[in-house]
C-alpha positions as CSV (number, residue, x, y, z in Angstrom):
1,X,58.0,-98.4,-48.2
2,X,54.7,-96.5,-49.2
3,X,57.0,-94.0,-51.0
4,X,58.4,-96.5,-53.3
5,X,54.9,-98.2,-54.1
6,X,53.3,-94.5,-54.9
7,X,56.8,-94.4,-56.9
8,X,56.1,-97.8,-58.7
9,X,52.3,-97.4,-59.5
10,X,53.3,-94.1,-61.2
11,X,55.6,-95.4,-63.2
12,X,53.1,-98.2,-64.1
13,X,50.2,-95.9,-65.1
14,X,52.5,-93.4,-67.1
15,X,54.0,-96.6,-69.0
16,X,49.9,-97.7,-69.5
17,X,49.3,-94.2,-70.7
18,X,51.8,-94.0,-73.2
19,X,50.8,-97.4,-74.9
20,X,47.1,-96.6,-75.1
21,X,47.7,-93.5,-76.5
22,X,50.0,-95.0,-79.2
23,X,47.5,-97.8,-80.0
24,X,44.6,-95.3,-80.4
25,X,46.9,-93.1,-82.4
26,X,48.0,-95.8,-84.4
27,X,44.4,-97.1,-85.1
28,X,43.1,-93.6,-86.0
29,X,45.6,-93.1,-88.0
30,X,45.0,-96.6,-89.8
31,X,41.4,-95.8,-90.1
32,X,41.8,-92.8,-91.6
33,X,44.4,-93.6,-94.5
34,X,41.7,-96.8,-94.7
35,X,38.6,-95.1,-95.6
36,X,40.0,-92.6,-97.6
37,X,41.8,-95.4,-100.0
38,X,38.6,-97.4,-99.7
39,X,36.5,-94.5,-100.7
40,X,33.8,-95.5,-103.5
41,X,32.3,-92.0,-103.7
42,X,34.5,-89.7,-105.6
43,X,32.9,-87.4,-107.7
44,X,32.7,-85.1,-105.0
45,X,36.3,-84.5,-105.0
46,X,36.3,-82.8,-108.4
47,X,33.1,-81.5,-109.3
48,X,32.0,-79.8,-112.6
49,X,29.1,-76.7,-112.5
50,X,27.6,-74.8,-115.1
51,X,26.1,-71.9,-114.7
52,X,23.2,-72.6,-116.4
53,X,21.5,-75.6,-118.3
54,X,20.5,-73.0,-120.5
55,X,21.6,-70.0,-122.5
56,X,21.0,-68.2,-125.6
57,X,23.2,-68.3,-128.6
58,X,26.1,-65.4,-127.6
59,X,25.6,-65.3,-124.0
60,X,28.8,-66.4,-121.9
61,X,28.7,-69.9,-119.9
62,X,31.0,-70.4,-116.9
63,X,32.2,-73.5,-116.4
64,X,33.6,-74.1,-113.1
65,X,35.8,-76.8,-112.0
66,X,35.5,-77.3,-108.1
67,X,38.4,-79.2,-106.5
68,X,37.3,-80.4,-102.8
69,X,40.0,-81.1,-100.7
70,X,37.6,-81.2,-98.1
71,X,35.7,-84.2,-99.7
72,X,38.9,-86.4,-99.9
73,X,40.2,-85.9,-96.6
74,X,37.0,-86.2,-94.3
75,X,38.3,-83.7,-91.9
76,X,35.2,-83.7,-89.8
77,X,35.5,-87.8,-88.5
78,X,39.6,-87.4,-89.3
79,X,42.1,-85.5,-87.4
80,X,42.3,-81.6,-87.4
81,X,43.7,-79.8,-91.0
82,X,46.6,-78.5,-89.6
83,X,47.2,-82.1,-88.6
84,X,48.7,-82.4,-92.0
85,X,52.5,-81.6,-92.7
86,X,52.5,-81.3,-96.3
87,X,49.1,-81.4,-98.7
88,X,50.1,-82.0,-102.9
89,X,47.5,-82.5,-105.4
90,X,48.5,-82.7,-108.9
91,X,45.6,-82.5,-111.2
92,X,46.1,-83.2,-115.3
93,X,43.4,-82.1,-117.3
94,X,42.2,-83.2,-120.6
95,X,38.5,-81.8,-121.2
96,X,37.2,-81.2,-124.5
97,X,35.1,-78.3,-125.1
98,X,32.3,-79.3,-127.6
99,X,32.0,-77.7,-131.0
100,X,29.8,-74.7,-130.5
101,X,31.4,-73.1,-128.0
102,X,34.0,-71.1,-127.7
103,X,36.8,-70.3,-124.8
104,X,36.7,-66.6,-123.9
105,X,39.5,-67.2,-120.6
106,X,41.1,-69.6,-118.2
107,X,41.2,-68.4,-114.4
108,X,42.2,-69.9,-110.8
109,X,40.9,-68.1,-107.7
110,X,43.7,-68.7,-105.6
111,X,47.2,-68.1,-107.4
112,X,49.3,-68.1,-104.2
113,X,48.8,-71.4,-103.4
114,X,47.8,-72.6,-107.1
115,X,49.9,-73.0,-110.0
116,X,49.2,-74.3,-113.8
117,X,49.5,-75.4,-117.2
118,X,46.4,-75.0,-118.6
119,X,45.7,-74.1,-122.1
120,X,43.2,-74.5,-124.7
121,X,43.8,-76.4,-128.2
122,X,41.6,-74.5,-130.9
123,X,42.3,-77.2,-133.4
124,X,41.8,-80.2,-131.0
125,X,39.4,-77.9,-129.0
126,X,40.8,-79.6,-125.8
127,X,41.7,-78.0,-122.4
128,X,44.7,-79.7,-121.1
129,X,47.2,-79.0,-118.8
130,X,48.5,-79.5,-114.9
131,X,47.1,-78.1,-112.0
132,X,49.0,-78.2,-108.9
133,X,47.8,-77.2,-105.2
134,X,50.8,-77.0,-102.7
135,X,49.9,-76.4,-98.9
136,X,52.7,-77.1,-95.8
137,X,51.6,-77.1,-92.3
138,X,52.2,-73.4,-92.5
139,X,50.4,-72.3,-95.2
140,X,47.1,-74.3,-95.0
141,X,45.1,-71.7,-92.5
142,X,45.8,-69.3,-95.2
143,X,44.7,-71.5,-97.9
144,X,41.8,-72.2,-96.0
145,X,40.8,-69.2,-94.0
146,X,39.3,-67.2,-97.4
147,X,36.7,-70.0,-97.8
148,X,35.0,-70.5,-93.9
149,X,37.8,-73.6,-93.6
150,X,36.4,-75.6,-96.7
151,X,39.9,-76.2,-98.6
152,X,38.6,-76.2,-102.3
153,X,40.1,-74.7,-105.2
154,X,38.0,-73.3,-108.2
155,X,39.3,-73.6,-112.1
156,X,36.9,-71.1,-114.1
157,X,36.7,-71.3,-117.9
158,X,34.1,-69.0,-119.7
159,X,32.7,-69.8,-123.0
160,X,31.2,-68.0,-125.3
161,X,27.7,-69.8,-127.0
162,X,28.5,-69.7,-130.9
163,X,25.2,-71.8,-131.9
164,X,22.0,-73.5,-131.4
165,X,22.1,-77.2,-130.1
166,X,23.3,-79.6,-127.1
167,X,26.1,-79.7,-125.8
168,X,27.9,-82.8,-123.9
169,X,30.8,-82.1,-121.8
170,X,31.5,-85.9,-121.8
171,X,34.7,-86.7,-123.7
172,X,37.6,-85.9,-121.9
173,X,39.1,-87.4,-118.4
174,X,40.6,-85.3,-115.4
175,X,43.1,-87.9,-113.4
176,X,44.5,-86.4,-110.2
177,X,47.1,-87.7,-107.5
178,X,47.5,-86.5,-103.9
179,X,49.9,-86.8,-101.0
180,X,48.9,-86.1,-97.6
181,X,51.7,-86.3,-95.5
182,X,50.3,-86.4,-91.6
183,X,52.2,-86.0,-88.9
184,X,51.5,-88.5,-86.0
185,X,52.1,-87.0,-83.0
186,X,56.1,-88.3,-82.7
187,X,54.9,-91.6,-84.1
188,X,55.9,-91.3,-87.5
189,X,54.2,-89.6,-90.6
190,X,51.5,-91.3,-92.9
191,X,50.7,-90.5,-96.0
192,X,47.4,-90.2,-97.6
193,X,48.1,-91.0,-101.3
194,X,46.5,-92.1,-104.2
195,X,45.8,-91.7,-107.6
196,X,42.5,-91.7,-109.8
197,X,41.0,-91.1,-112.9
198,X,37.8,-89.5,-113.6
199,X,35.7,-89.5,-117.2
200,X,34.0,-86.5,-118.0
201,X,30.7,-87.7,-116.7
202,X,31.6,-88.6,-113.6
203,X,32.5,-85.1,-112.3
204,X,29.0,-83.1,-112.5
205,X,27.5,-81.2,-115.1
206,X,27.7,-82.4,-118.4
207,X,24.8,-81.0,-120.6
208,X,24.0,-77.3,-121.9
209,X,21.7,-76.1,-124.1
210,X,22.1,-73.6,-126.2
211,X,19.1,-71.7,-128.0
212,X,17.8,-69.1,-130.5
213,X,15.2,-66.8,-129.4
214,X,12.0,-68.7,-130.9
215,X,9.6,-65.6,-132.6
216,X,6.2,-66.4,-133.8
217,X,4.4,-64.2,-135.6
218,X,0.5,-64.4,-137.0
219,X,0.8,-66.8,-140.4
220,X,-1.4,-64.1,-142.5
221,X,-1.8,-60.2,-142.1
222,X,-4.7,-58.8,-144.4
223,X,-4.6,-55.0,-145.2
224,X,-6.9,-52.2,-147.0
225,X,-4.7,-49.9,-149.1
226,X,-3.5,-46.8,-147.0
227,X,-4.6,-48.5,-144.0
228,X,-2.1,-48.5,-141.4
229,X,-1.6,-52.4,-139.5
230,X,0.4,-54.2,-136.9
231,X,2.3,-57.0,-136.2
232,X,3.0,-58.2,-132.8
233,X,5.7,-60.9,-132.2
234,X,5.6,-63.6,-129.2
235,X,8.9,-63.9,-128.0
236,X,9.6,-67.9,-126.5
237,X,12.1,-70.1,-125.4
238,X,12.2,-73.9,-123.9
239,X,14.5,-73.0,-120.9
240,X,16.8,-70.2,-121.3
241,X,16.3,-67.0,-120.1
242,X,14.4,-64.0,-122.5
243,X,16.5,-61.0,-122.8
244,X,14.4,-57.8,-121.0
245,X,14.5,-55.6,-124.0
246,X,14.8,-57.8,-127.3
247,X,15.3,-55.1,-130.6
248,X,13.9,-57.1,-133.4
249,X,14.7,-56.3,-136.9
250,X,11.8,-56.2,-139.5
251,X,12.6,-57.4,-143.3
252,X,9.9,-56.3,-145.4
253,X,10.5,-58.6,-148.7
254,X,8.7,-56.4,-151.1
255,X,8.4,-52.2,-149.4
256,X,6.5,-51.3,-152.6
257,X,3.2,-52.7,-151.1
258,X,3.9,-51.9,-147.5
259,X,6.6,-49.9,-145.5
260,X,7.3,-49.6,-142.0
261,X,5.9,-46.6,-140.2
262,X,7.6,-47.9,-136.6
263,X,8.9,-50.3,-134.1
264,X,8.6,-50.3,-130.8
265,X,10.0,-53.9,-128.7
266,X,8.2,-56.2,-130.8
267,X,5.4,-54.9,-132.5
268,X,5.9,-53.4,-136.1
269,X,3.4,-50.6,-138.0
270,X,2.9,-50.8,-141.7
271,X,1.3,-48.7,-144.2
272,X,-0.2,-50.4,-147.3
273,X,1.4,-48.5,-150.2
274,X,0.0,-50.6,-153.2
275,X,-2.3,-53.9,-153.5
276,X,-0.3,-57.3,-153.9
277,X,1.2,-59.8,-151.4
278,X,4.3,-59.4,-149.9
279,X,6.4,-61.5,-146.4
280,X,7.8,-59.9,-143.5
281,X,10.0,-61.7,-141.1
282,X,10.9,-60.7,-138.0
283,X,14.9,-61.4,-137.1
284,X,16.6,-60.8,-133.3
285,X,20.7,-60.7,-133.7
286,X,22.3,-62.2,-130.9
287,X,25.3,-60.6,-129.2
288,X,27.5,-62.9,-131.5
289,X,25.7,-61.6,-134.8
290,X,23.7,-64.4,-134.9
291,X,20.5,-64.8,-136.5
292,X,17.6,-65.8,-135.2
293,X,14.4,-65.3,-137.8
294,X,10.9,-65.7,-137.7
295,X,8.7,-67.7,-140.0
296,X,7.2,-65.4,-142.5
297,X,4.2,-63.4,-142.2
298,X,2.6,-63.2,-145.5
299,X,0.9,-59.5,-145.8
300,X,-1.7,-59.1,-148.3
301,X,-2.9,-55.5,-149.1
302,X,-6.7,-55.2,-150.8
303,X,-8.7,-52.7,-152.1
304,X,-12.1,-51.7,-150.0
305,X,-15.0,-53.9,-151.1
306,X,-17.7,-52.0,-152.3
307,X,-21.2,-51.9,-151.8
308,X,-24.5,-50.0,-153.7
309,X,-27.3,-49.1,-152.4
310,X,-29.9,-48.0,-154.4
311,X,-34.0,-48.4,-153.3
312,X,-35.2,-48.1,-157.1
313,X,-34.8,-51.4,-158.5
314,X,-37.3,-50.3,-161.1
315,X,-37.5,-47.1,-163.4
316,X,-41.0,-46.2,-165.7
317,X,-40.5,-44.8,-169.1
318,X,-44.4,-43.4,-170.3
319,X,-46.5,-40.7,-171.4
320,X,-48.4,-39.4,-168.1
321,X,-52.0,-38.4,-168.0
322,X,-51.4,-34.7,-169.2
323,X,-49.4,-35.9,-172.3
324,X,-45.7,-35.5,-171.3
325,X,-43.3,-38.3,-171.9
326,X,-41.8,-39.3,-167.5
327,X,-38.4,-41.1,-167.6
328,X,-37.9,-41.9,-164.3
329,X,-34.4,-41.6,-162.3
330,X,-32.4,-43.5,-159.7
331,X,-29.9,-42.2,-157.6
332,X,-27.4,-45.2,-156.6
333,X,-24.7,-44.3,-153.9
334,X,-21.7,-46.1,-153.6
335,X,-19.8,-47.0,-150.3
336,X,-16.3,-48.5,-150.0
337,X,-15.8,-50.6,-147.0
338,X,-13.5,-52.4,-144.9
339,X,-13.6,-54.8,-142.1
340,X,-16.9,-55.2,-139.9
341,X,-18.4,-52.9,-142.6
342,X,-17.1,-49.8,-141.6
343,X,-16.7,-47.2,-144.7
344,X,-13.0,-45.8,-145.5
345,X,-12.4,-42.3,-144.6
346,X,-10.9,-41.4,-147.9
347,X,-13.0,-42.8,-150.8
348,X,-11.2,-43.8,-153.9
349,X,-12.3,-42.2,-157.1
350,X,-14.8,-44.5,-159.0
351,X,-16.4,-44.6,-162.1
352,X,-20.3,-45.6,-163.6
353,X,-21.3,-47.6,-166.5
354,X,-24.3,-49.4,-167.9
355,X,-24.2,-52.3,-170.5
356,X,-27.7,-51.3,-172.0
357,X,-29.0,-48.2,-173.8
358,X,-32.5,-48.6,-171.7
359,X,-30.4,-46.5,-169.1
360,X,-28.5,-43.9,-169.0
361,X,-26.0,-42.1,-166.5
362,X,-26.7,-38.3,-166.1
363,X,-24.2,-37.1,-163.2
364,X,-21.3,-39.4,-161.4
365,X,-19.2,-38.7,-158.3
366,X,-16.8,-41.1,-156.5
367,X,-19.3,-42.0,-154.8
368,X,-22.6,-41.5,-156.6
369,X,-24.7,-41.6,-159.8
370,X,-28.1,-40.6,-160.8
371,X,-29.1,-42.8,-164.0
372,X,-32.2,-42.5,-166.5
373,X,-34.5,-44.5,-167.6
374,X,-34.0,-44.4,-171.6
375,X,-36.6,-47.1,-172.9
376,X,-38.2,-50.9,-172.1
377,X,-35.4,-53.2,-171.3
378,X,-35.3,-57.3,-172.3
379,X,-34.0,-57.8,-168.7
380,X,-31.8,-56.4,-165.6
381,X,-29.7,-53.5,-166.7
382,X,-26.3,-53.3,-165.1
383,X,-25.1,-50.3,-163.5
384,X,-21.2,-50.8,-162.9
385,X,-19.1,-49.2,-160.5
386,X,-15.7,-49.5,-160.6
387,X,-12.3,-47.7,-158.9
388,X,-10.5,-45.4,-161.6
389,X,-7.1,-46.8,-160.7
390,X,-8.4,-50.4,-159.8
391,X,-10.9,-51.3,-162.7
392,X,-10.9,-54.6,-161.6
393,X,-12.6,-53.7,-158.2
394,X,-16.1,-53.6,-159.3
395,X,-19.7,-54.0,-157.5
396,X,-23.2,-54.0,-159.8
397,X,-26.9,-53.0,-159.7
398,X,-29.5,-54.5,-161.6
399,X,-32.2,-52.0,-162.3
400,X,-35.1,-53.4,-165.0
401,X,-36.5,-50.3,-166.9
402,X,-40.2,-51.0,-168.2
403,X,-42.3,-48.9,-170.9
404,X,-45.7,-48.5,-171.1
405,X,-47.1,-48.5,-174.6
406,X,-48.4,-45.0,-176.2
407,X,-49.7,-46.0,-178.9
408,X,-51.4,-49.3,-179.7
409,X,-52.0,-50.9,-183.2
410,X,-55.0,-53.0,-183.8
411,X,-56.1,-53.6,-187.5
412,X,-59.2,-54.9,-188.8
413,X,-58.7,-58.6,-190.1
414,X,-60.4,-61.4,-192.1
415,X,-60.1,-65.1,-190.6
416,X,-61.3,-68.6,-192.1
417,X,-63.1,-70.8,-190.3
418,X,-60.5,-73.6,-191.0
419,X,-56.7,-72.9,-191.0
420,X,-56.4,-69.9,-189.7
421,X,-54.9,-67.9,-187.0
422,X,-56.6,-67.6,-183.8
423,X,-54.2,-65.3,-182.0
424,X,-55.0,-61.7,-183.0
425,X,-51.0,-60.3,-183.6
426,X,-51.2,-56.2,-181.4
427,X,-48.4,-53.9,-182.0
428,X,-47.1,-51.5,-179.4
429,X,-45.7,-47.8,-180.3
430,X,-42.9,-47.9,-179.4
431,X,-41.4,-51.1,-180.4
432,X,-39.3,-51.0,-177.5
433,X,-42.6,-51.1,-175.2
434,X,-42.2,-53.7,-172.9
435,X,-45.5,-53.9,-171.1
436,X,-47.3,-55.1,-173.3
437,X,-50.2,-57.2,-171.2
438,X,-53.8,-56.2,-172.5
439,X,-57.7,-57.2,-172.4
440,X,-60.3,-58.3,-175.3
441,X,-64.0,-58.1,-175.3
442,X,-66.2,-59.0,-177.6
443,X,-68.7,-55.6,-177.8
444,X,-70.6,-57.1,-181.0
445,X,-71.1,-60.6,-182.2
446,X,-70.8,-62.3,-179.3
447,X,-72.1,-65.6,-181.8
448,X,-69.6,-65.3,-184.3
449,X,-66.5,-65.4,-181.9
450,X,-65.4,-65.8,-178.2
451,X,-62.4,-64.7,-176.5
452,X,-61.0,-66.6,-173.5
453,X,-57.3,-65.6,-172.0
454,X,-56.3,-63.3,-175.2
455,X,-57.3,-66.0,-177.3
456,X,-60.1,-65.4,-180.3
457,X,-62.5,-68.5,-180.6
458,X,-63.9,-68.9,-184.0
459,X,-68.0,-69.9,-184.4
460,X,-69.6,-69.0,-187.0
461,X,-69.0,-66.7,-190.3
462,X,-70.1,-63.3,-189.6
463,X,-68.5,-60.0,-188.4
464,X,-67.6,-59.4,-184.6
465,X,-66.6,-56.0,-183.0
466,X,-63.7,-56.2,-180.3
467,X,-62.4,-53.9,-177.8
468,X,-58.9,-53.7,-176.2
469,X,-57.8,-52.3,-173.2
470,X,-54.3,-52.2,-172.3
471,X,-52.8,-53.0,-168.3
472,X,-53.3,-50.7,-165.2
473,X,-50.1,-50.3,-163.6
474,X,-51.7,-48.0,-161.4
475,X,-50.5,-50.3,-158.5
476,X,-47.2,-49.2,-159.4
477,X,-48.0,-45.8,-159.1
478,X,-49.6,-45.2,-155.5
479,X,-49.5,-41.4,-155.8
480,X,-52.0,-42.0,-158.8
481,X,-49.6,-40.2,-161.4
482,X,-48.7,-43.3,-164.3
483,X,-49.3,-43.9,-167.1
484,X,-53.1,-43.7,-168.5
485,X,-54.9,-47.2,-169.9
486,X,-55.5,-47.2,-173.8
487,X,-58.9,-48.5,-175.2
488,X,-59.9,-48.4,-179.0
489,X,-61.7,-50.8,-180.9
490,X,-61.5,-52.9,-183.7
491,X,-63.4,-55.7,-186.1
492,X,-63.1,-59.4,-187.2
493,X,-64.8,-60.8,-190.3
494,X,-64.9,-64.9,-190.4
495,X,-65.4,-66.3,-193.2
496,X,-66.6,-70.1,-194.5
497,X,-63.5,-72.1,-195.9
498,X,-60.1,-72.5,-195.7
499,X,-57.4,-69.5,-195.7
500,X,-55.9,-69.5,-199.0
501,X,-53.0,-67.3,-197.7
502,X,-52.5,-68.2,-193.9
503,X,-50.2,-66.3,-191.9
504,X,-50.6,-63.8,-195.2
505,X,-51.6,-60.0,-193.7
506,X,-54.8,-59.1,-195.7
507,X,-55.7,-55.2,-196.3
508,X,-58.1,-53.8,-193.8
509,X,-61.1,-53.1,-195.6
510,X,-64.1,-51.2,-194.8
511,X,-66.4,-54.1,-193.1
512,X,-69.7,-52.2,-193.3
């Protein structure tokens, strides 16, 4: 009797068994194929990467196409992978690479398990084709073992960066089906299916920029002829990477006025050749033969400014106090500089000139010229320097010459008490005397006439004895060796009435 209740409850609990293990089956299974239909987050399933947001014009973009089985089938809250019978996912492709770039290859990484149609459309530069991922029960550890048991499979296209600009990966679509047949544990199989599209934009990546090396240069160069200058580029970019050695290539627009001595990464040597203004650009040629330039550098080439120094800004013609005739001389040395003042190491030949016979030059050099005082100037003389080659490169002295008087001229005259000149008219030997100052004094009839500032004041008829004294320019001459004062005498005889002939010389005449 206890044998056949042991017998009965057995039977009972293995029939209990059996049903809870279908339900729960039943319900997982249920779940599963639920959530997955029901999924609302699928651009994890095929997921676009680029391998960079940005590159320079030539360099090579990969564009891979991730397919996650793993992300459609949530393997970690659903039953184990080898769960699944059979695994199909049919993939049809319809991307279109943006004008710009160009398709270098196509490649899978797993072509045992992989196969396709894919090709690219240089006219319609579109990417279109099937690509199909077969697994059975068999074959899915080896599909899976190569990747630490994440089932993905990877399309790879590599593109080549033809020019500048941004690029959209955003018209095309990618639709995909899939069948997951899973076996349920003697229950029957069910099958995860479905079938979506995807736009471009909804699977990852989409943007890529593509750049030219960005060089900037100085806007202005300024060189001395035969000097030897540089220009240094700065290399930029707003994301992509800078190449470690960039070559640039220099374009001298004009190699008359300059030519390049070297290059070395990007810095350039000239060597002014001739004066004038020329451009240099500086050009880096991508991998693809592309171009990018600088802006250009406009190079101007001078000639040294020049400069003359000269301490004697005033030269003495006269007769000394021994009786010889002194022109003094000047020596006036010309430098050529360049920037902060400093002189060239190689002078360029020059030449001297003066625009006024009161000077003279007696010896030149390049850089050098000793000049003479030649007679009583009306003003600054100008003592012009100028480069033999380059007359138009000029710098100027002013040097006044001055002559003191040898001889003076002072006649005896006749004045009128009305109408007639009060200025007594001196004459300097020589005529080209130009310091001409002097003194009167009356010595004898101090009643007849006055003299105030050079002037002769008329008082009464009579006759009147002057003296004159030319200027001491002693002060001019601190060793005490100029010129020597003149002093001689003359008379004035004022008569009543008017001057029949004013302004008419009369004959001197003996007074006495």
């Amino acid at each position: 009797m206890k044998r056949q209740l042991r017998s009965k409850y057995g039977f009972l609990i293995v029939v209990g068994m059996i049903l809870l293990l279908f339900a729960y089956t039943t319900t997982w299974a249920k779940n599963d194929d639920k959530d997955i239909k029901k999924k609302e987050d699928i651009t994890n399933e095929v997921i676009r990467e680029i391998s960079s947001e940005a590159v320079l014009v030539g360099d090579t973009v990969t564009v891979e196409y991730r397919l996650s089985l793993n992300n459609i089938l949530d393997f970690g809250k659903g039953p184990n992978i080898n769960s699944y019978k059979t695994v199909q996912w049919s993939l049809d492709f319809n991307e279109k690479i943006p004008d710009g770039l160009k398709v270098e290859s196509i490649s899978i990484n797993n072509e045992s398990t992989v196969s396709h149609t894919l090709k690219y459309n240089s006219s319609s530069r579109t990417l279109a084709g099937k690509v199909n991922v077969i697994c059975g029960k068999n074959e899915l550890q080896s599909c899976t073992k190569h990747f630490d048991d994440s089932f993905y499979e990877t399309v790879t296209v590599k593109l080549t960066a033809d020019k500048p600009g941004t690029y959209k990966f955003n018209s095309g679509t990618i639709s995909y089906s899939l069948t997951a047949d899973h076996s349920g544990n003697g229950h029957g199989s069910v099958k995860h299916d479905r079938s979506i599209n995807l736009t471009s934009d909804q699977i990852g990546d989409s943007l890529l920029l593509v750049e030219e090396l960005n060089i900037q240069l100085p806007t202005e160069l300024e060189l001395y002829l035969n000097d030897i200058g540089n220009i240094n580029a700065e290399l930029s970019t707003t994301k992509a990477t800078i190449p470690k050695d960039v070559k640039l290539k220099w374009v001298i627009d004009d190699s008359k006025i300059v030519k390049q001595t070297s290059a070395a990464k990007q810095s350039l040597s000239l060597e002014a050749l001739e004066v004038g203004t020329t451009t240099i650009q500086a050009v880096y040629v991508h991998s693809n033969k592309y171009e990018s330039k600088s802006q250009p550098v406009t190079v101007k080439v001078k000639l040294p400014n020049l400069a003359i120094d000269s301490t004697d800004k005033v030269l003495w013609v006269y007769q000394n106090k021994s009786g010889s005739l002194v022109k003094q001389q000047a020596v006036l040395n010309l430098t050529q500089l360049v920037e902060d003042n400093k002189v060239v190491n190689n002078p360029f030949d020059a030449t001297w000139e003066v625009n006024s016979t009161a000077l003279s030059i007696v010896s030149s050099q390049k850089s050098a010229a000793t000049v003479q005082a030649e007679h009583g100037s009306t003003g600054n003389v100008s003592v012009i320097a100028s480069l033999v080659k380059y007359p138009g490169q000029t710098n100027t002295s002013l040097i006044e010459v001055k002559e003191y008087p040898q001889r003076v001229a002072t006649p005896n005259v006749v004045l009128y008490m009305s109408n007639s000149p009060y200025e007594y008219p001196v004459k300097f030997w020589p005529e080209t005397s130009n310091v001409t100052e002097y003194g009167l004094t009356v010595l004898e009839g101090t009643d007849v006439l006055k003299v105030k500032d050079g002037v002769l004041t008329l008082l009464k008829p009579g006759i009147a004895k002057i003296g004159l004294v030319t200027e001491n320019v002693d002060r001019f001459f601190p060793k005490g060796d100029g010129p020597e004062v003149i002093s001689q005498t003359f008379y004035v005889r004022v008569k009543e009435g008017t001057d029949p002939n004013p302004g008419t010389a009369e004959p001197a005449i003996d007074f006495y």
